[in-house]
XYZ file of C-alpha atoms in Angstrom:
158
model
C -1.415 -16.265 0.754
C 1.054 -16.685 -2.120
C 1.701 -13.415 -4.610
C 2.901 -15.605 -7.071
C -0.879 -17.140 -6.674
C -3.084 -13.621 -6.418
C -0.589 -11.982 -8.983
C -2.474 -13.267 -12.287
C -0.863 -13.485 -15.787
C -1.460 -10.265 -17.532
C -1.212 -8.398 -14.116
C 2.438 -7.329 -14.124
C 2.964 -4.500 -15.979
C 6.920 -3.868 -16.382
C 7.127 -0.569 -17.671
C 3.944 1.548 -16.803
C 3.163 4.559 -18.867
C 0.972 6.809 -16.125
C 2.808 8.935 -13.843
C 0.340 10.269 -12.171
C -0.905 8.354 -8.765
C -5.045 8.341 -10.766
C -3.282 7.548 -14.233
C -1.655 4.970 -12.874
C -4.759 3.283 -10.699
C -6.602 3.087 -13.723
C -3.696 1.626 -15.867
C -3.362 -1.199 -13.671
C -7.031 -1.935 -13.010
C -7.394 -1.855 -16.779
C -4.566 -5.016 -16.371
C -6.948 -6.728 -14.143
C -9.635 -6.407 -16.614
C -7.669 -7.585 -19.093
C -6.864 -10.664 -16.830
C -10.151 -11.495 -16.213
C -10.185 -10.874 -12.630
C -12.011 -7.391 -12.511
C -15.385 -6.911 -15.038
C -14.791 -3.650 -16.910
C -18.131 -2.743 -15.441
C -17.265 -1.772 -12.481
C -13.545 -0.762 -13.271
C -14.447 2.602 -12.724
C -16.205 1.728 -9.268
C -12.924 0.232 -8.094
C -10.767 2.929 -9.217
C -13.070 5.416 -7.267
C -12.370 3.217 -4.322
C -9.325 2.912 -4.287
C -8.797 7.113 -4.911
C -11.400 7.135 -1.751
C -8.864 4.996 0.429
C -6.038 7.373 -1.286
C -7.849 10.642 -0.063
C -7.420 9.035 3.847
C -3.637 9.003 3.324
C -1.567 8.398 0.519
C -0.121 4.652 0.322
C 3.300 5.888 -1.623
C 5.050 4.265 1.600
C 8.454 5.568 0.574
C 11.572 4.606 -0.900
C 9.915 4.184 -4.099
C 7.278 2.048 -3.217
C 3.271 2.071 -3.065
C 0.956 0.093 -1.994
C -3.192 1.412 -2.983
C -5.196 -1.331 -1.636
C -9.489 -1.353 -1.277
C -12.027 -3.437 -0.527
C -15.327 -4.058 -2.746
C -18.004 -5.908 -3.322
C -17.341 -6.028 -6.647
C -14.392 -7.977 -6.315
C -14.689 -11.877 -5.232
C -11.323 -13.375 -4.864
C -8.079 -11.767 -2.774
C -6.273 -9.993 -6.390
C -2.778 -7.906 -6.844
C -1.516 -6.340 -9.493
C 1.899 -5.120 -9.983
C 3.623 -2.335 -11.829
C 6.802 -0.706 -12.455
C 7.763 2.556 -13.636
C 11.172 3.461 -15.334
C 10.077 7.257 -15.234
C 8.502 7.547 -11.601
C 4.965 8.020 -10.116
C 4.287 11.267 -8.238
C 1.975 9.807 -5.668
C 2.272 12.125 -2.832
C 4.728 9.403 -0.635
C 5.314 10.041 2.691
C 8.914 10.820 1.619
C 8.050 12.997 -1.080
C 10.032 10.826 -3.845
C 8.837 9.675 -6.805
C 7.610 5.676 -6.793
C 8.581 3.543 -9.094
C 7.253 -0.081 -7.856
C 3.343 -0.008 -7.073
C 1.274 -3.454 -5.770
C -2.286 -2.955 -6.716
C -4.806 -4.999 -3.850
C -7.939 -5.220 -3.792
C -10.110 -7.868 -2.098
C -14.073 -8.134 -1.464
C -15.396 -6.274 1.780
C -15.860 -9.564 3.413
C -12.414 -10.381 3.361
C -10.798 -8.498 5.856
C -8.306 -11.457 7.127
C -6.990 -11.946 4.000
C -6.454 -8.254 2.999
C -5.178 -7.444 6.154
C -2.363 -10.601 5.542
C -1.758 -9.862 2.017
C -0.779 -5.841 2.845
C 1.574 -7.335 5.539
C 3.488 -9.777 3.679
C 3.780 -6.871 0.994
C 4.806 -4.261 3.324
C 7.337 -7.058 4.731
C 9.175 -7.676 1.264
C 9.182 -4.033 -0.073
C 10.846 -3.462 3.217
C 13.994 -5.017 1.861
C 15.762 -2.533 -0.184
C 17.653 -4.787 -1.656
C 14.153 -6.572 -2.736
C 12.771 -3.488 -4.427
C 15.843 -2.895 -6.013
C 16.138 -6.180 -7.761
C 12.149 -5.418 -9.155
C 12.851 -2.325 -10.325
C 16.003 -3.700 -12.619
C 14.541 -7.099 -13.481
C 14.282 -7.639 -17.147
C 10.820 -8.226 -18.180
C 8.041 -9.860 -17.031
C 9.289 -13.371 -16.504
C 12.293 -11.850 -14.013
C 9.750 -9.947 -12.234
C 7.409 -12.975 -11.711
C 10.401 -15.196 -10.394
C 11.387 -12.424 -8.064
C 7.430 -12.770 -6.669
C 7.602 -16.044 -6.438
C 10.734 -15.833 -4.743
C 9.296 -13.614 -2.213
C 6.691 -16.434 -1.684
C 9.668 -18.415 -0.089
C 12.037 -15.588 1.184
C 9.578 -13.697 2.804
C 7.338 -16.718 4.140
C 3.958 -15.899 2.023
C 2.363 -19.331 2.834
């Protein structure tokens, strides 16, 4: 599992405009629509699951980072989106601070390997504070997509 490969073009979102946790589902499945990888639908099914998974605990991990992640039918292939917000996210973190870099996963129900790997290697990168850092001040969209690829090596997505 590769982000630079489950991340597709039209997925990264450098400057979100939501800043609330719902908002901000719905603004970056609306990016997977737009990339093809999510039919609009069912957008609305997959935003309910992934509020569903957020009800069990909130996945605002801390230091700035969040990571909602579902499974549905609805969804074929292993897909990420990513987002950045200059403003911050209130999404109820465990730390209580605002977010400001959110990875969007969803994968089909079948797929529990996968998901399971793909929330791993996410929680291993955003672990780096120096990582998350460099995300939140990249440039634009092409900095942000080098800095996933480079996580692909760093961080040993394979």
């Amino acid at each position: 599992m590769k982000l630079s490969e489950i991340i597709p073009d039209g997925a990264i979102s450098e400057d979100l405009q939501a800043t609330a946790k719902e908002d901000v589902i719905k603004e970056m499945v609306g990016a997977l629509v737009a990339a093809g990888k999510i039919q609009e639908s069912v957008s609305k099914k997959i935003v309910k699951a992934l509020m569903d998974r957020e009800e069990l605990g909130s996945t605002g991990i801390g230091s700035g980072v969040a990571v909602p992640h579902a499974k549905h039918d609805a969804i074929t292939d292993l897909v990420c989106a990513f987002g950045r917000s200059k403003k911050g996210i209130n999404f109820d973190a465990l730390d209580g601070e605002p977010v400001f870099v959110v990875f969007l996963l969803l994968s089909s129900k079948s797929a529990s390997g996968a998901h399971l790997e793909a929330l791993a290697f996410i929680s291993r990168l955003v672990r780096d504070d120096k990582y998350v850092r460099f995300l939140r001040d990249a440039k634009d969209v092409k900095d942000i997509r080098e800095l996933l690829a480079e996580a692909d090596q760093t961080f040993g997505g394979g």
